[in-house]
Every structure is written in C-alpha cells, then in structure tokens.
Amino acid sequence: MAMEEYLLRLRPFITVDLLWTRDTQHLLQLVFKQPGCLYCLDSSGTLINSIEFKKLLYQSFEKGKVNFVIGGPEGLPEALKCKGKLLSLSPLTFTHQMTRLILVEQIYRAAQIHKGTAYHK
Amino acid sequence: MAMEEYLLRLRPFITVDLLWTRDTQHLLQLVFKQPGCLYCLDSSGTLINSIEFKKLLYQSFEKGKVNFVIGGPEGLPEALKCKGKLLSLSPLTFTHQMTRLILVEQIYRAAQIHKGTAYHK
C-alpha cells in the first residue's frame, strides 16, 4: 500500500495531517504551536517495536494530539530534540519520504492492533 | 522513489532479481540452489546501520552472489534460518512489501556509499 491508501484507511479512526517545510525557523514555529505530545524521529532515539509504538501512540492520544517530527538530511534542530521524546524507527538511515511512509504504516498498524484485526501478527 | 526506480538506478552496478513464492518447499528449493551468501531478514536477527549493511554487502559480493530472504506473515522456516545469517532491519514489524522496498533502498544506498556520492549522509 502507498501513503495515500494508508491515510484513506486511517481516516475513520485517526486523522493524519502532514506538514512540510524546508525552513528550520518555520519548522520550530509549526511544532511549538501544536498542542499535545511531541516525538522526534532521530537516529539517537529509542528503538521500539510495533506493539510498544501502539501503546505509546494510544497513551499519547489520551492527552490529545500527537506530533511526530522527521528531520531532513541535516537531522533535527537541537531546540526541537530537547522538547520532544526521541524515537528511532531503525538503526538504518532512510530517506525522508521512506521515513514518512514507515511512520504512517506504523500508525495504521497501531490502529489495527488496537482494533484487534489480523493485520499485525 | 518507488521500487522500480531503485532497481532501474541500480542496474548499471548491481542486478537485483526478485523471486517470490507462497510455498515453503518451493522457497527452500529456490534458496538452496542459489550460490553465494544467504541473509535471512528476521525479527530475531542482528540490527545493523546503513554503513554496516554496505560493508556486509560489498564483503559478500567478493564471494559472489548475495541472497536475501524475506518471510511472510508466519516468518521464515527454521530450515532456512539455520542456513543463513539473520539480519533485522528494525524492531518494528513491516509488511512484506515495505520490507522489500526498504531492502532495495538500502542496497541502492550501499551502492551510493560505495561510490562516495552525497546520497547518504
């Protein structure tokens, strides 16, 4: 499945807004005005499995909106990394585009684990 | 980039053949008749970063063909896991399709690291 298909299938349960900017100041403004939990995807972050990701996501939903930030080739600004919890999807380096797809698939997988479907085994 | 694009860009350096089967016996036959190194992608495998993956790939190329096996929802048969080196792309669970895409992107990334381009930083 491609990104659009995951977003479409998630829509009845979870609304995912994708915001994109090349400008660091704009990124900081965008992130700091968002309410809710902040997770920064960073190579120095904690590695988690899909069950742990599901728990973290649904526990965070209880507090409101959940924000994930993916860096560009230079990584994330320190000002952001200090404010959020650092997570890593893998020790491998991925493209920004691939990281987005993996993240959205994990959100979809979390929703399926939450619903108890056979998608995740 | 999608799978086809990575395969197209890899073609001048590395030929990637994708074989696919639903049948375990057929999978074992396919894998055991291949010469060269065998790597099984499995959640119990060693986590590696992209630099380590590049080293492993190019060291294996010196011995000939390199074979990666991705399991289905039930994972890989034990007979295969005993024969190959176990690698894990991430503690997260991915779909078979996503695992294939990630693997091909890592092969492309390895080729770029080997060539010394700016793709991987």
mmCIF file of C-alpha atoms in Angstrom:
data_model
loop_
_atom_site.group_PDB
_atom_site.id
_atom_site.type_symbol
_atom_site.label_atom_id
_atom_site.label_comp_id
_atom_site.label_asym_id
_atom_site.label_seq_id
_atom_site.Cartn_x
_atom_site.Cartn_y
_atom_site.Cartn_z
ATOM 1 C CA MET A 1 0.000 0.000 0.000
ATOM 2 C CA ALA A 2 1.144 3.530 -0.673
ATOM 3 C CA MET A 3 0.917 6.546 1.634
ATOM 4 C CA GLU A 4 -2.453 7.780 0.238
ATOM 5 C CA GLU A 5 -4.049 4.367 0.820
ATOM 6 C CA TYR A 6 -2.929 4.263 4.475
ATOM 7 C CA LEU A 7 -4.193 7.807 5.067
ATOM 8 C CA LEU A 8 -7.531 6.924 3.443
ATOM 9 C CA ARG A 9 -7.922 3.780 5.539
ATOM 10 C CA LEU A 10 -6.921 5.629 8.726
ATOM 11 C CA ARG A 11 -9.393 8.474 8.175
ATOM 12 C CA PRO A 12 -12.361 6.872 10.039
ATOM 13 C CA PHE A 13 -10.217 6.440 13.203
ATOM 14 C CA ILE A 14 -7.234 8.776 13.081
ATOM 15 C CA THR A 15 -6.753 11.992 11.118
ATOM 16 C CA VAL A 16 -3.162 12.435 9.976
ATOM 17 C CA ASP A 17 -2.076 15.921 8.913
ATOM 18 C CA LEU A 18 1.217 16.110 7.037
ATOM 19 C CA LEU A 19 3.042 19.430 7.276
ATOM 20 C CA TRP A 20 6.241 20.008 5.379
ATOM 21 C CA THR A 21 8.803 22.804 5.429
ATOM 22 C CA ARG A 22 12.417 23.293 4.379
ATOM 23 C CA ASP A 23 12.915 26.220 6.771
ATOM 24 C CA THR A 24 14.157 25.478 10.328
ATOM 25 C CA GLN A 25 12.543 28.580 11.899
ATOM 26 C CA HIS A 26 9.251 27.744 10.219
ATOM 27 C CA LEU A 27 9.571 24.133 11.449
ATOM 28 C CA LEU A 28 10.083 25.347 15.043
ATOM 29 C CA GLN A 29 7.083 27.699 14.756
ATOM 30 C CA LEU A 30 4.916 24.926 13.304
ATOM 31 C CA VAL A 31 5.876 22.426 16.010
ATOM 32 C CA PHE A 32 5.824 24.725 19.051
ATOM 33 C CA LYS A 33 2.298 25.972 18.342
ATOM 34 C CA GLN A 34 0.926 22.405 18.215
ATOM 35 C CA PRO A 35 -0.752 21.160 21.394
ATOM 36 C CA GLY A 36 -0.150 17.594 22.607
ATOM 37 C CA CYS A 37 2.792 15.191 22.731
ATOM 38 C CA LEU A 38 5.924 15.664 20.643
ATOM 39 C CA TYR A 39 8.017 12.786 19.287
ATOM 40 C CA CYS A 40 11.179 13.471 17.300
ATOM 41 C CA LEU A 41 12.328 10.730 14.943
ATOM 42 C CA ASP A 42 16.078 10.689 15.340
ATOM 43 C CA SER A 43 18.860 8.136 14.943
ATOM 44 C CA SER A 44 19.823 8.700 18.605
ATOM 45 C CA GLY A 45 16.286 7.885 19.753
ATOM 46 C CA THR A 46 14.882 4.795 21.452
ATOM 47 C CA LEU A 47 14.241 1.796 19.202
ATOM 48 C CA ILE A 48 10.760 0.378 19.733
ATOM 49 C CA ASN A 49 8.741 -2.461 18.286
ATOM 50 C CA SER A 50 5.243 -2.131 16.797
ATOM 51 C CA ILE A 51 3.458 -3.190 19.993
ATOM 52 C CA GLU A 52 5.378 -0.581 22.016
ATOM 53 C CA PHE A 53 4.656 2.020 19.313
ATOM 54 C CA LYS A 54 0.940 1.217 19.538
ATOM 55 C CA LYS A 55 0.981 1.608 23.355
ATOM 56 C CA LEU A 56 2.896 4.875 23.153
ATOM 57 C CA LEU A 57 0.551 6.242 20.455
ATOM 58 C CA TYR A 58 -2.692 5.359 22.239
ATOM 59 C CA GLN A 59 -1.387 6.534 25.640
ATOM 60 C CA SER A 60 -0.457 9.817 23.953
ATOM 61 C CA PHE A 61 -3.899 10.099 22.319
ATOM 62 C CA GLU A 62 -5.355 10.211 25.853
ATOM 63 C CA LYS A 63 -3.537 13.519 26.333
ATOM 64 C CA GLY A 64 -4.730 14.912 22.958
ATOM 65 C CA LYS A 65 -2.943 15.478 19.697
ATOM 66 C CA VAL A 66 0.260 13.559 18.861
ATOM 67 C CA ASN A 67 3.021 15.211 16.810
ATOM 68 C CA PHE A 68 5.880 13.390 15.094
ATOM 69 C CA VAL A 69 8.757 15.321 13.543
ATOM 70 C CA ILE A 70 11.008 13.874 10.848
ATOM 71 C CA GLY A 71 14.249 15.684 10.076
ATOM 72 C CA GLY A 72 15.844 16.359 6.704
ATOM 73 C CA PRO A 73 19.365 15.272 5.656
ATOM 74 C CA GLU A 74 20.878 17.506 8.385
ATOM 75 C CA GLY A 75 18.742 15.908 11.097
ATOM 76 C CA LEU A 76 16.561 17.816 13.549
ATOM 77 C CA PRO A 77 17.420 21.141 15.219
ATOM 78 C CA GLU A 78 18.636 20.741 18.835
ATOM 79 C CA ALA A 79 15.890 23.115 20.046
ATOM 80 C CA LEU A 80 13.338 20.533 18.893
ATOM 81 C CA LYS A 81 15.160 17.466 20.183
ATOM 82 C CA CYS A 82 15.219 18.984 23.697
ATOM 83 C CA LYS A 83 11.455 19.493 23.680
ATOM 84 C CA GLY A 84 10.326 16.073 22.483
ATOM 85 C CA LYS A 85 10.854 12.399 23.191
ATOM 86 C CA LEU A 86 13.396 10.893 20.764
ATOM 87 C CA LEU A 87 12.348 7.757 18.879
ATOM 88 C CA SER A 88 14.208 5.775 16.234
ATOM 89 C CA LEU A 89 12.459 3.592 13.642
ATOM 90 C CA SER A 90 15.649 1.667 12.837
ATOM 91 C CA PRO A 91 19.461 1.928 13.070
ATOM 92 C CA LEU A 92 19.334 2.140 9.235
ATOM 93 C CA THR A 93 19.211 5.540 7.558
ATOM 94 C CA PHE A 94 16.095 6.089 5.463
ATOM 95 C CA THR A 95 15.094 8.814 3.037
ATOM 96 C CA HIS A 96 12.671 11.414 4.396
ATOM 97 C CA GLN A 97 9.993 10.010 2.047
ATOM 98 C CA MET A 98 10.569 6.436 3.236
ATOM 99 C CA THR A 99 10.504 7.523 6.918
ATOM 100 C CA ARG A 100 7.113 9.172 6.330
ATOM 101 C CA LEU A 101 5.736 6.018 4.710
ATOM 102 C CA ILE A 102 7.080 3.781 7.520
ATOM 103 C CA LEU A 103 5.630 6.110 10.176
ATOM 104 C CA VAL A 104 2.181 6.216 8.558
ATOM 105 C CA GLU A 105 2.213 2.415 8.122
ATOM 106 C CA GLN A 106 3.078 2.055 11.842
ATOM 107 C CA ILE A 107 0.188 4.371 12.783
ATOM 108 C CA TYR A 108 -2.120 2.245 10.592
ATOM 109 C CA ARG A 109 -0.650 -0.929 12.162
ATOM 110 C CA ALA A 110 -1.202 0.543 15.662
ATOM 111 C CA ALA A 111 -4.855 1.221 14.797
ATOM 112 C CA GLN A 112 -5.220 -2.374 13.587
ATOM 113 C CA ILE A 113 -3.564 -3.750 16.774
ATOM 114 C CA HIS A 114 -5.927 -1.536 18.800
ATOM 115 C CA LYS A 115 -8.945 -2.913 16.873
ATOM 116 C CA GLY A 116 -7.640 -6.480 17.206
ATOM 117 C CA THR A 117 -7.643 -7.284 13.472
ATOM 118 C CA ALA A 118 -5.320 -9.840 11.838
ATOM 119 C CA TYR A 119 -3.206 -7.164 10.092
ATOM 120 C CA HIS A 120 -0.452 -7.386 12.724
ATOM 121 C CA LYS A 121 0.786 -10.793 13.744
ATOM 122 C CA MET B 1 11.396 6.829 -5.127
ATOM 123 C CA ALA B 2 9.493 3.620 -5.684
ATOM 124 C CA MET B 3 10.886 0.091 -6.067
ATOM 125 C CA GLU B 4 11.075 0.232 -9.891
ATOM 126 C CA GLU B 5 13.091 3.451 -9.773
ATOM 127 C CA TYR B 6 15.657 1.982 -7.339
ATOM 128 C CA LEU B 7 16.008 -1.171 -9.463
ATOM 129 C CA LEU B 8 16.462 0.949 -12.608
ATOM 130 C CA ARG B 9 19.123 3.125 -10.976
ATOM 131 C CA LEU B 10 20.910 0.070 -9.546
ATOM 132 C CA ARG B 11 21.035 -1.765 -12.895
ATOM 133 C CA PRO B 12 24.405 -0.353 -14.076
ATOM 134 C CA PHE B 13 26.120 -1.563 -10.845
ATOM 135 C CA ILE B 14 24.050 -4.292 -9.222
ATOM 136 C CA THR B 15 21.461 -6.608 -10.761
ATOM 137 C CA VAL B 16 18.638 -7.364 -8.338
ATOM 138 C CA ASP B 17 16.449 -10.387 -9.105
ATOM 139 C CA LEU B 18 13.223 -10.591 -7.119
ATOM 140 C CA LEU B 19 11.795 -14.083 -6.686
ATOM 141 C CA TRP B 20 8.518 -14.630 -4.929
ATOM 142 C CA THR B 21 6.667 -17.712 -3.758
ATOM 143 C CA ARG B 22 3.909 -18.587 -1.300
ATOM 144 C CA ASP B 23 5.033 -22.202 -0.990
ATOM 145 C CA THR B 24 7.587 -23.096 1.728
ATOM 146 C CA GLN B 25 9.028 -26.120 -0.123
ATOM 147 C CA HIS B 26 9.390 -24.022 -3.272
ATOM 148 C CA LEU B 27 11.089 -21.278 -1.214
ATOM 149 C CA LEU B 28 13.603 -23.780 0.224
ATOM 150 C CA GLN B 29 14.305 -25.153 -3.283
ATOM 151 C CA LEU B 30 14.758 -21.642 -4.681
ATOM 152 C CA VAL B 31 17.117 -20.572 -1.904
ATOM 153 C CA PHE B 32 19.196 -23.746 -1.580
ATOM 154 C CA LYS B 33 20.044 -23.864 -5.280
ATOM 155 C CA GLN B 34 21.402 -20.293 -5.227
ATOM 156 C CA PRO B 35 25.172 -19.947 -4.910
ATOM 157 C CA GLY B 36 26.699 -17.255 -2.641
ATOM 158 C CA CYS B 37 25.878 -15.772 0.763
ATOM 159 C CA LEU B 38 22.485 -16.136 2.412
ATOM 160 C CA TYR B 39 20.936 -13.488 4.677
ATOM 161 C CA CYS B 40 17.565 -14.083 6.317
ATOM 162 C CA LEU B 41 15.611 -10.993 7.339
ATOM 163 C CA ASP B 42 14.122 -11.916 10.660
ATOM 164 C CA SER B 43 12.979 -10.059 13.782
ATOM 165 C CA SER B 44 15.471 -12.102 15.847
ATOM 166 C CA GLY B 45 18.358 -11.021 13.605
ATOM 167 C CA THR B 46 21.164 -8.527 14.211
ATOM 168 C CA LEU B 47 20.234 -4.856 13.866
ATOM 169 C CA ILE B 48 22.686 -3.004 11.639
ATOM 170 C CA ASN B 49 23.079 0.529 10.391
ATOM 171 C CA SER B 50 23.461 1.544 6.729
ATOM 172 C CA ILE B 51 27.272 1.724 6.876
ATOM 173 C CA GLU B 52 27.459 -1.776 8.374
ATOM 174 C CA PHE B 53 24.959 -3.005 5.742
ATOM 175 C CA LYS B 54 27.158 -1.560 2.985
ATOM 176 C CA LYS B 55 30.265 -3.291 4.386
ATOM 177 C CA LEU B 56 28.455 -6.602 4.746
ATOM 178 C CA LEU B 57 27.026 -6.354 1.194
ATOM 179 C CA TYR B 58 30.302 -5.495 -0.503
ATOM 180 C CA GLN B 59 32.295 -8.081 1.508
ATOM 181 C CA SER B 60 29.695 -10.660 0.442
ATOM 182 C CA PHE B 61 29.938 -9.572 -3.223
ATOM 183 C CA GLU B 62 33.608 -10.611 -3.097
ATOM 184 C CA LYS B 63 32.399 -14.180 -2.554
ATOM 185 C CA GLY B 64 29.843 -13.975 -5.401
ATOM 186 C CA LYS B 65 26.070 -13.699 -5.378
ATOM 187 C CA VAL B 66 24.217 -12.351 -2.320
ATOM 188 C CA ASN B 67 20.773 -13.702 -1.397
ATOM 189 C CA PHE B 68 18.329 -12.060 0.996
ATOM 190 C CA VAL B 69 15.184 -13.867 2.120
ATOM 191 C CA ILE B 70 12.126 -12.064 3.465
ATOM 192 C CA GLY B 71 9.481 -14.129 5.234
ATOM 193 C CA GLY B 72 5.721 -13.870 5.012
ATOM 194 C CA PRO B 73 3.336 -13.269 7.945
ATOM 195 C CA GLU B 74 4.407 -16.585 9.501
ATOM 196 C CA GLY B 75 8.102 -15.677 9.351
ATOM 197 C CA LEU B 76 10.806 -17.832 7.787
ATOM 198 C CA PRO B 77 11.081 -21.639 8.005
ATOM 199 C CA GLU B 78 13.614 -22.834 10.618
ATOM 200 C CA ALA B 79 15.460 -24.819 7.913
ATOM 201 C CA LEU B 80 16.323 -21.532 6.229
ATOM 202 C CA LYS B 81 17.168 -19.605 9.400
ATOM 203 C CA CYS B 82 19.779 -22.267 10.287
ATOM 204 C CA LYS B 83 21.493 -21.900 6.906
ATOM 205 C CA GLY B 84 21.772 -18.109 6.705
ATOM 206 C CA LYS B 85 22.916 -15.160 8.766
ATOM 207 C CA LEU B 86 19.966 -13.477 10.487
ATOM 208 C CA LEU B 87 19.568 -9.729 9.980
ATOM 209 C CA SER B 88 16.861 -7.365 11.224
ATOM 210 C CA LEU B 89 16.019 -4.084 9.504
ATOM 211 C CA SER B 90 14.196 -2.738 12.576
ATOM 212 C CA PRO B 91 12.467 -3.887 15.775
ATOM 213 C CA LEU B 92 9.257 -2.664 14.082
ATOM 214 C CA THR B 93 7.147 -5.112 12.090
ATOM 215 C CA PHE B 94 6.792 -4.177 8.424
ATOM 216 C CA THR B 95 4.630 -5.569 5.642
ATOM 217 C CA HIS B 96 6.411 -7.884 3.186
ATOM 218 C CA GLN B 97 6.053 -5.169 0.507
ATOM 219 C CA MET B 98 7.559 -2.495 2.760
ATOM 220 C CA THR B 99 10.450 -4.794 3.771
ATOM 221 C CA ARG B 100 11.260 -5.343 0.080
ATOM 222 C CA LEU B 101 11.243 -1.597 -0.571
ATOM 223 C CA ILE B 102 13.444 -0.872 2.468
ATOM 224 C CA LEU B 103 15.898 -3.623 1.461
ATOM 225 C CA VAL B 104 16.183 -2.385 -2.134
ATOM 226 C CA GLU B 105 16.645 1.212 -0.903
ATOM 227 C CA GLN B 106 19.427 0.017 1.428
ATOM 228 C CA ILE B 107 21.139 -1.805 -1.474
ATOM 229 C CA TYR B 108 20.880 1.415 -3.514
ATOM 230 C CA ARG B 109 22.196 3.410 -0.510
ATOM 231 C CA ALA B 110 25.086 0.930 -0.114
ATOM 232 C CA ALA B 111 25.996 1.424 -3.792
ATOM 233 C CA GLN B 112 25.948 5.205 -3.272
ATOM 234 C CA ILE B 113 28.127 4.939 -0.120
ATOM 235 C CA HIS B 114 30.500 2.710 -2.110
ATOM 236 C CA LYS B 115 30.647 5.309 -4.922
ATOM 237 C CA GLY B 116 31.079 8.139 -2.405
ATOM 238 C CA THR B 117 28.093 10.208 -3.593
ATOM 239 C CA ALA B 118 26.145 12.614 -1.357
ATOM 240 C CA TYR B 119 23.032 10.355 -1.235
ATOM 241 C CA HIS B 120 23.963 9.009 2.204
ATOM 242 C CA LYS B 121 24.894 11.487 4.885
#
